[in-house]
Backbone as numpy.savetxt, mean C-alpha at the origin, in Angstrom:
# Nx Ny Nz CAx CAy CAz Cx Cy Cz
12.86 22.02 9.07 11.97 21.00 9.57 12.15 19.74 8.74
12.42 18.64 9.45 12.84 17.71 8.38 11.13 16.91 8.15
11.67 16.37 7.01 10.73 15.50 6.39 11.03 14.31 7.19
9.36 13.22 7.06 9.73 11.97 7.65 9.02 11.11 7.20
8.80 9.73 7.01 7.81 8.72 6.74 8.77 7.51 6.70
7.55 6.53 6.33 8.17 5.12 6.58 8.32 4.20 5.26
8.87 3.42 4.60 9.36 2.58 3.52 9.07 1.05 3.96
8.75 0.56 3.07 8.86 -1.09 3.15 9.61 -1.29 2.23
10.61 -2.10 2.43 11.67 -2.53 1.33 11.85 -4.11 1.16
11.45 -4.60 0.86 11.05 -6.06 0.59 11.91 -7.18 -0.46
12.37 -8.29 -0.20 12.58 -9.27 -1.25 11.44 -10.10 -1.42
12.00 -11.56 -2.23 10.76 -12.86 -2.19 11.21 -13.55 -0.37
12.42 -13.04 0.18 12.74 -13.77 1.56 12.67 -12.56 2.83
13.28 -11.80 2.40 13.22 -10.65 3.54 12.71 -9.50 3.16
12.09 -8.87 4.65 11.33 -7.39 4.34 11.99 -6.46 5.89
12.01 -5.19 5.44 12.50 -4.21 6.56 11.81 -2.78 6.38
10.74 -2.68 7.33 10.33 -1.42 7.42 11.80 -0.17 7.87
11.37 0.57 6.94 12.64 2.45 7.27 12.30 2.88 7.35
12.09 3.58 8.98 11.24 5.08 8.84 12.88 5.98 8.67
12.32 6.91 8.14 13.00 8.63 8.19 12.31 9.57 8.94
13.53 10.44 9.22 13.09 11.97 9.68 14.26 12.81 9.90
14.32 13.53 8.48 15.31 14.35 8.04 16.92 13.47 7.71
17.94 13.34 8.32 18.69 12.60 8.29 18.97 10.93 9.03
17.88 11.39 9.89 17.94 10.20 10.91 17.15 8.72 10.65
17.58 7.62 10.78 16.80 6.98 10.17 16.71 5.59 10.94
15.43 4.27 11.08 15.84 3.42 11.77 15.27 2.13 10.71
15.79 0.80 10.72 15.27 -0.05 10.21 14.51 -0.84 11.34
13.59 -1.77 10.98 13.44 -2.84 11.81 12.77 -4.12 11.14
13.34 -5.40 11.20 12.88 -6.62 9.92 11.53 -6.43 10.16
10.80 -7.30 9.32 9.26 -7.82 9.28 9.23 -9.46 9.63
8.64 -9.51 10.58 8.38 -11.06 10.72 7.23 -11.83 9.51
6.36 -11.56 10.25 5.20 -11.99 9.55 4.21 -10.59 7.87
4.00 -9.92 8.80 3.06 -8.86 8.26 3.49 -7.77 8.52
3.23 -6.45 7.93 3.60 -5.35 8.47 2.90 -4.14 7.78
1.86 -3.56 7.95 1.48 -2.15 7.68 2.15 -0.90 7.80
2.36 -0.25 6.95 2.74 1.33 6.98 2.00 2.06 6.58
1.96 3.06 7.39 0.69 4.05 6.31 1.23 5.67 6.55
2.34 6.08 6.07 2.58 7.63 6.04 2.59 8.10 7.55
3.32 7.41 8.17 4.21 7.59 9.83 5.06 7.11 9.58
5.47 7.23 10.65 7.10 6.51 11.59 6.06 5.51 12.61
6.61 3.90 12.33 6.07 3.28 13.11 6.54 2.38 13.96
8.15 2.58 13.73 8.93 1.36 14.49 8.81 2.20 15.94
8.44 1.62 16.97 7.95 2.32 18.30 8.90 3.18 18.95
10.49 3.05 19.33 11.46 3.66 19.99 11.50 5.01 18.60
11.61 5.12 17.49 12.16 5.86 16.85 10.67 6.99 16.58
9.10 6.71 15.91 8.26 7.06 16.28 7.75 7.83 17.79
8.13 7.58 18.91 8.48 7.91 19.74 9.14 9.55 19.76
10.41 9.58 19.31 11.28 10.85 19.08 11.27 11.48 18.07
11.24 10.53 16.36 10.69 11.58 15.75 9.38 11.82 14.70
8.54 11.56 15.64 6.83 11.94 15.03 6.62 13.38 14.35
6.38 13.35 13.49 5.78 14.85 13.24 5.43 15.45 14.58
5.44 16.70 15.33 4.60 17.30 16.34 3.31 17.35 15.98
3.11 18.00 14.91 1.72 18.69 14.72 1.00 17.99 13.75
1.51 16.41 12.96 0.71 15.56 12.48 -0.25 14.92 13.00
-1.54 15.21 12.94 -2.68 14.00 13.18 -3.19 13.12 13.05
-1.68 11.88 13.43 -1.90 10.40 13.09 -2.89 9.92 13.77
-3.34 10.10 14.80 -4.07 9.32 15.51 -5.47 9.86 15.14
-6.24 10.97 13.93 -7.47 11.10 13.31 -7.16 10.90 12.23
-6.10 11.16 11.40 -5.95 10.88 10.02 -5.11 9.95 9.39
-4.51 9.56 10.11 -3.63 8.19 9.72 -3.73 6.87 10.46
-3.95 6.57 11.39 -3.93 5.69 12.31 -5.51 4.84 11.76
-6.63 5.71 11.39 -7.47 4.83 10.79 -7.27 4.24 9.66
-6.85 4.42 8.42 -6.47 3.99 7.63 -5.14 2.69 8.25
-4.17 2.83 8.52 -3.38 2.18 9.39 -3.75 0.93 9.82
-4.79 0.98 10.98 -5.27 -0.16 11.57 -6.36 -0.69 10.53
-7.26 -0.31 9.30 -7.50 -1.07 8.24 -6.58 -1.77 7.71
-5.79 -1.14 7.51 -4.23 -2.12 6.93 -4.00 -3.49 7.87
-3.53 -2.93 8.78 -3.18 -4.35 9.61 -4.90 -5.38 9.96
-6.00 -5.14 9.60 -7.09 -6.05 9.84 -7.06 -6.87 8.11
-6.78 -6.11 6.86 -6.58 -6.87 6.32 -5.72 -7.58 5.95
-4.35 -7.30 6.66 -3.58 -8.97 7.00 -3.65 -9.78 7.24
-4.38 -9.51 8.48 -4.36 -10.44 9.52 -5.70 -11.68 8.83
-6.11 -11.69 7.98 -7.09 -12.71 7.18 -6.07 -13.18 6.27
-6.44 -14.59 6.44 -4.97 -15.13 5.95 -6.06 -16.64 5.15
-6.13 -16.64 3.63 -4.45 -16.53 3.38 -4.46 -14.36 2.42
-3.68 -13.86 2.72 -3.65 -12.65 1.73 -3.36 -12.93 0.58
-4.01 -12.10 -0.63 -4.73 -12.12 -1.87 -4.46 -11.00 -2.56
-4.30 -10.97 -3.33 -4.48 -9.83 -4.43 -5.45 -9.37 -4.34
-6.80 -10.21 -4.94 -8.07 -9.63 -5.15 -8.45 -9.11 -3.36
-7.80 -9.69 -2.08 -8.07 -8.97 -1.23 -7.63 -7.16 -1.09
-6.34 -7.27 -1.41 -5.19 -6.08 -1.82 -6.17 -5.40 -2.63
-6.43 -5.38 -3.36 -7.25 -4.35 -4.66 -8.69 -4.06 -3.74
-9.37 -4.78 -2.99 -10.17 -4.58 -2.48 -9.73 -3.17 -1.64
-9.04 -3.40 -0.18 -8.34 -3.14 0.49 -7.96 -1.39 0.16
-7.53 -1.28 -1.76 -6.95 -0.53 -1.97 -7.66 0.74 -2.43
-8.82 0.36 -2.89 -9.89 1.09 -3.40 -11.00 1.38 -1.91
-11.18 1.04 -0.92 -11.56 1.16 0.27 -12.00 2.48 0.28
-13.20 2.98 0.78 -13.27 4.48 1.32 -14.37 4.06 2.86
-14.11 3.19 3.54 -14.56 2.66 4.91 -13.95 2.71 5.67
-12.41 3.52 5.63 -11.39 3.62 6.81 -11.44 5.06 7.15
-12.54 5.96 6.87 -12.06 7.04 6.87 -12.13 7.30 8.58
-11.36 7.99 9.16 -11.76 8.83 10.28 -12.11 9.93 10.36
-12.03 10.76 9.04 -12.64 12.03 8.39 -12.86 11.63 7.11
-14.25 12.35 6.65 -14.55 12.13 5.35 -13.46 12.81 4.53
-12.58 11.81 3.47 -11.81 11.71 2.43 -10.51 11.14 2.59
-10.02 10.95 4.33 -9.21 10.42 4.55 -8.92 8.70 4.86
-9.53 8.06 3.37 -9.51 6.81 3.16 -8.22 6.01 2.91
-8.15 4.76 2.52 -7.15 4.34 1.80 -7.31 4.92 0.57
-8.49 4.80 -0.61 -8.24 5.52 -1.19 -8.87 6.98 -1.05
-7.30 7.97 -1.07 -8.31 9.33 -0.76 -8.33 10.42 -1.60
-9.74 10.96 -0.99 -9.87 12.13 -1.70 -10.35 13.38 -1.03
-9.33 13.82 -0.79 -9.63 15.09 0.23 -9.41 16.32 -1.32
-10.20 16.92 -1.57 -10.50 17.97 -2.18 -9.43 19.33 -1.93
-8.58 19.70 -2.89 -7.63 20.72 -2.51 -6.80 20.40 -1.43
-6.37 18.92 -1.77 -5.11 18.48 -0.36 -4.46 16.93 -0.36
-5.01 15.97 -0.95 -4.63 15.12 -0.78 -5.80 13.59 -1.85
-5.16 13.75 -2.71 -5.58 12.41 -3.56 -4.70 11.11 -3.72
-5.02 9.59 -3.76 -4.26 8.92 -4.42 -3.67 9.05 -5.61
-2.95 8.96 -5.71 -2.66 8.96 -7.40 -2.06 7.72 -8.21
-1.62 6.71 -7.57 -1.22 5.68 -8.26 -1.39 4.52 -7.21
-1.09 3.28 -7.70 -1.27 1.92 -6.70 -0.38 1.08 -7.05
-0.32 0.01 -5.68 0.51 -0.67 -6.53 0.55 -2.45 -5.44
0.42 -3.25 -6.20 0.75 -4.81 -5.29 1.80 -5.60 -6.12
2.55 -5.89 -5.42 3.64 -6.52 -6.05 3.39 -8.42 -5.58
3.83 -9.16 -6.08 3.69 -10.42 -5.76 5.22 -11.21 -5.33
5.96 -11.68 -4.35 7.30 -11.67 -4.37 7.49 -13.21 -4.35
7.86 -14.02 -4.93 8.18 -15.75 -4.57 9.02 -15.91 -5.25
9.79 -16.45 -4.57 11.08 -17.31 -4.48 11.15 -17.75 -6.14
12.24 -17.88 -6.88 12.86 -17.99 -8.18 12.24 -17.44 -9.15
10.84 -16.66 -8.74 9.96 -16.43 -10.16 10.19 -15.19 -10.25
9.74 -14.45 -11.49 9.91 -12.66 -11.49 8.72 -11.92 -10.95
8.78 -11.28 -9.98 7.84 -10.34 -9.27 6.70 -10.44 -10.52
5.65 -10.61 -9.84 4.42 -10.00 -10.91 4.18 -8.47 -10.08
3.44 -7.84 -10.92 3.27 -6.59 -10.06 1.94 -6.33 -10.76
1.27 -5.68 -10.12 -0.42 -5.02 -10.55 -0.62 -3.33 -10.22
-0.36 -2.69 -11.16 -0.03 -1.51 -10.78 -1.06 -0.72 -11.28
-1.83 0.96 -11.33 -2.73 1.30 -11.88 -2.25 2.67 -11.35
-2.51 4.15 -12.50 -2.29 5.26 -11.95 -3.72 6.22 -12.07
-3.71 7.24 -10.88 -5.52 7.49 -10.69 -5.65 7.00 -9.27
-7.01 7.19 -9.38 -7.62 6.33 -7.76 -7.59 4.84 -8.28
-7.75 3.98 -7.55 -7.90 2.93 -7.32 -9.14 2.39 -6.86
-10.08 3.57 -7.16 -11.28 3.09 -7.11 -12.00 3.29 -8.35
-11.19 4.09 -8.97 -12.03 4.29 -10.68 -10.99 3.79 -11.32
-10.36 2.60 -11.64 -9.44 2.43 -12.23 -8.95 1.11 -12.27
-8.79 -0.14 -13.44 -8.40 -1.13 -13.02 -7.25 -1.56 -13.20
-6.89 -2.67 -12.25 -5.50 -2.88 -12.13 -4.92 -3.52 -13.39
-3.69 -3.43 -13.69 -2.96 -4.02 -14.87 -1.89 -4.85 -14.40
-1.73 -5.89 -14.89 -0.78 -7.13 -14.19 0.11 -7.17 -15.37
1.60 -7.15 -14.94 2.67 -7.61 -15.68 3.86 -8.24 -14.56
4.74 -8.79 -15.61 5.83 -9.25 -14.94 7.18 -7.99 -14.82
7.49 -8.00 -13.20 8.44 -6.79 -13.34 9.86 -6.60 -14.08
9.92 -7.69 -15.12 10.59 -7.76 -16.04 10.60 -7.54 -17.19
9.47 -6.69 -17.35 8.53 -6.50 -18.68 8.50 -4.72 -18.22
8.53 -4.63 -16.89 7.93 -3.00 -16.69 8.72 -1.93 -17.92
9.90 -2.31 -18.09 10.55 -1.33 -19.26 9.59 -0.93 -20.02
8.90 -1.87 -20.85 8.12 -1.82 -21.99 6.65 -0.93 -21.39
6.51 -0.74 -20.12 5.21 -0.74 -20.20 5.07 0.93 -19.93
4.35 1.96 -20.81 3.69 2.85 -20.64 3.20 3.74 -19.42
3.76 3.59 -18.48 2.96 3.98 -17.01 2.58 5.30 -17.11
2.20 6.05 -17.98 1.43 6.87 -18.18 -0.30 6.56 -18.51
-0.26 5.35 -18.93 -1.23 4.50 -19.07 -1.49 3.67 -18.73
-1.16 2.95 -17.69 -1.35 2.01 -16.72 -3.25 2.31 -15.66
-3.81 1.60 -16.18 -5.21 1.44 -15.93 -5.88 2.64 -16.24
-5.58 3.33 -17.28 -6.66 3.93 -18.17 -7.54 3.19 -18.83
-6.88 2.69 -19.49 -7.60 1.73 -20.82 -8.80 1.08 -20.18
-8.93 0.50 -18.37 -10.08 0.30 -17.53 -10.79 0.53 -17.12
-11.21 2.12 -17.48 -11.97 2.24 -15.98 -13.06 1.80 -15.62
-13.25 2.03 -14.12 -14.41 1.31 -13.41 -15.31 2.46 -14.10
-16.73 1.92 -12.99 -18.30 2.61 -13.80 -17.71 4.55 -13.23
-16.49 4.74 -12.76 -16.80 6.08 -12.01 -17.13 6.20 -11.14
-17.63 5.13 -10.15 -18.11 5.33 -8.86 -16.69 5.51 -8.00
-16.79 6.08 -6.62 -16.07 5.72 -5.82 -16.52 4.61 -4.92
-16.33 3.17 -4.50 -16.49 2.28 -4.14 -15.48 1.03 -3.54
-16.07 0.47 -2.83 -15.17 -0.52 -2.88 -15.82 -2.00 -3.12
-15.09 -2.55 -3.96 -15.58 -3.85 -4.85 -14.30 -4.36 -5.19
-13.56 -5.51 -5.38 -13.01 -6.53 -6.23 -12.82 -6.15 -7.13
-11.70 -5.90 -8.25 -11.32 -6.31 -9.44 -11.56 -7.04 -10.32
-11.62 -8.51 -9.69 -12.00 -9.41 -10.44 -10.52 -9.87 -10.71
-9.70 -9.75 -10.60 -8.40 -10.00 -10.67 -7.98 -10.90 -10.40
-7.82 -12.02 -10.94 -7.59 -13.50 -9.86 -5.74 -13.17 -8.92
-6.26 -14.37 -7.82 -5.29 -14.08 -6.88 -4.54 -15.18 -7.45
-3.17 -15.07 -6.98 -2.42 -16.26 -6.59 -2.31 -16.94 -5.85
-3.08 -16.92 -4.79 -2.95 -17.44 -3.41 -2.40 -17.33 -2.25
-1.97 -18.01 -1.24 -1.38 -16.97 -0.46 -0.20 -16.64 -1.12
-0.35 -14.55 -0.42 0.97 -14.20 -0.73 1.86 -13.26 0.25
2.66 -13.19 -0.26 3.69 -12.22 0.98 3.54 -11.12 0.68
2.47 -10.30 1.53 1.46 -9.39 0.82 2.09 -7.96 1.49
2.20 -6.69 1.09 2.52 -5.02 1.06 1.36 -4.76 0.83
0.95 -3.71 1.40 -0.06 -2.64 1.16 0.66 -1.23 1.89
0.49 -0.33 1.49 0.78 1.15 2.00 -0.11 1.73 0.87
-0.94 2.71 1.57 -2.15 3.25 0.55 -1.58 3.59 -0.94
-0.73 4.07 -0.98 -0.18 4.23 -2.44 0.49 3.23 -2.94
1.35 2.28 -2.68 1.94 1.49 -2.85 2.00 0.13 -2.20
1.70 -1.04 -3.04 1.54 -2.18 -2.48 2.89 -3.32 -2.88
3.22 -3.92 -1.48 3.65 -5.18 -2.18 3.22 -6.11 -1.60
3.25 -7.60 -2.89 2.51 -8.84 -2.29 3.43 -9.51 -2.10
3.11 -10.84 -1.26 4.06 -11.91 -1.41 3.58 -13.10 -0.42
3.93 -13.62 0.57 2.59 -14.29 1.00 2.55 -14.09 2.48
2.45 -12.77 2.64 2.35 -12.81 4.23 2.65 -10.93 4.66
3.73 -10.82 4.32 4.38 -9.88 4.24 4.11 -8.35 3.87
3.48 -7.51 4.49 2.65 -6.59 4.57 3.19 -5.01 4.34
3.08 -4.06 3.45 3.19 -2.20 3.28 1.57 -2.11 3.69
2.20 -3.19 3.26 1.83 -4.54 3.92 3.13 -5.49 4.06
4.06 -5.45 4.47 4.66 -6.53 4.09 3.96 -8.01 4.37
């Protein structure tokens, strides 16, 4: 049974959603924005190879279409992204949030928004844990060597609640923004969000 899901692969100029499924695989660019959330979503290839017995349309598809509503508010933000990321208001079953916590099955475990513009070095805001007890840590992805990601938003945590609230994180402004519940990239438009 092959494995399948979808990738955002992104520069500061171009982005291309990849879904897989087993060997087979399809690209398709990103214009503007683009959500992924743990499907196959380019339509002809989704189509043929969907999981059978996955329940995107109760357990993924809500989370999903949260994704694409916070694109579509423009300009996209970091401090929107961190919002976004810590979320438990998408559920279509209780725990199946952006950030989730389904008990004996399925937790976040790490996050991530990347920032992409033209000549500068990616900033990235990364944190491992939920993303709702946990705050984000900003470096330049030229620095990531140095950085500990075993400890990447420990040293923060929130009060322990599960919630969704702001960081406090200042934004850059618009950006060409990724979100995919585990993994984010920013940038100014551009949504895993590309």
């Amino acid at each position: 049974r092959p494995y399948w899901n979808a990738f955002l692969v992104a520069s500061a100029g171009t982005a291309f959603v990849i879904d897989t499924s087993g060997r087979e695989w399809a690209a398709e660019p990103v214009g503007d924005v683009r959500a992924i959330s743990n499907r196959t979503s380019i339509p002809g290839f989704d189509a043929t190879h969907r999981h059978p017995r996955q329940p995107v349309e109760r357990l993924v598809d809500p989370r999903w279409r949260a994704s694409q509503r916070v694109l579509a508010e423009r300009p996209v933000t970091v401090a929107a992204l961190q919002q976004h990321l810590r979320s438990h208001d998408t559920c279509g079953e209780p725990g199946w949030s952006v950030c989730m916590h389904v008990d004996g099955v399925e937790a976040t475990t790490a996050s991530m928004i990347v920032a992409l513009q033209p000549g500068s070095s990616p900033l990235v805001w990364a944190l491992t844990g939920s993303p709702c007890r946990r705050e984000y840590r900003s470096f330049e992805l030229g620095d990531a060597a140095t950085i500990d990601f075993s400890d990447v938003g420990a040293a923060a945590p929130l009060s322990g609640r599960c919630e969704s609230s702001p960081s406090g994180a200042g934004s850059r402004g618009p950006q060409r923004g990724c979100v995919d519940e585990g993994a984010q990239l920013g940038g100014d438009g551009i949504d895993d969000q590309r």
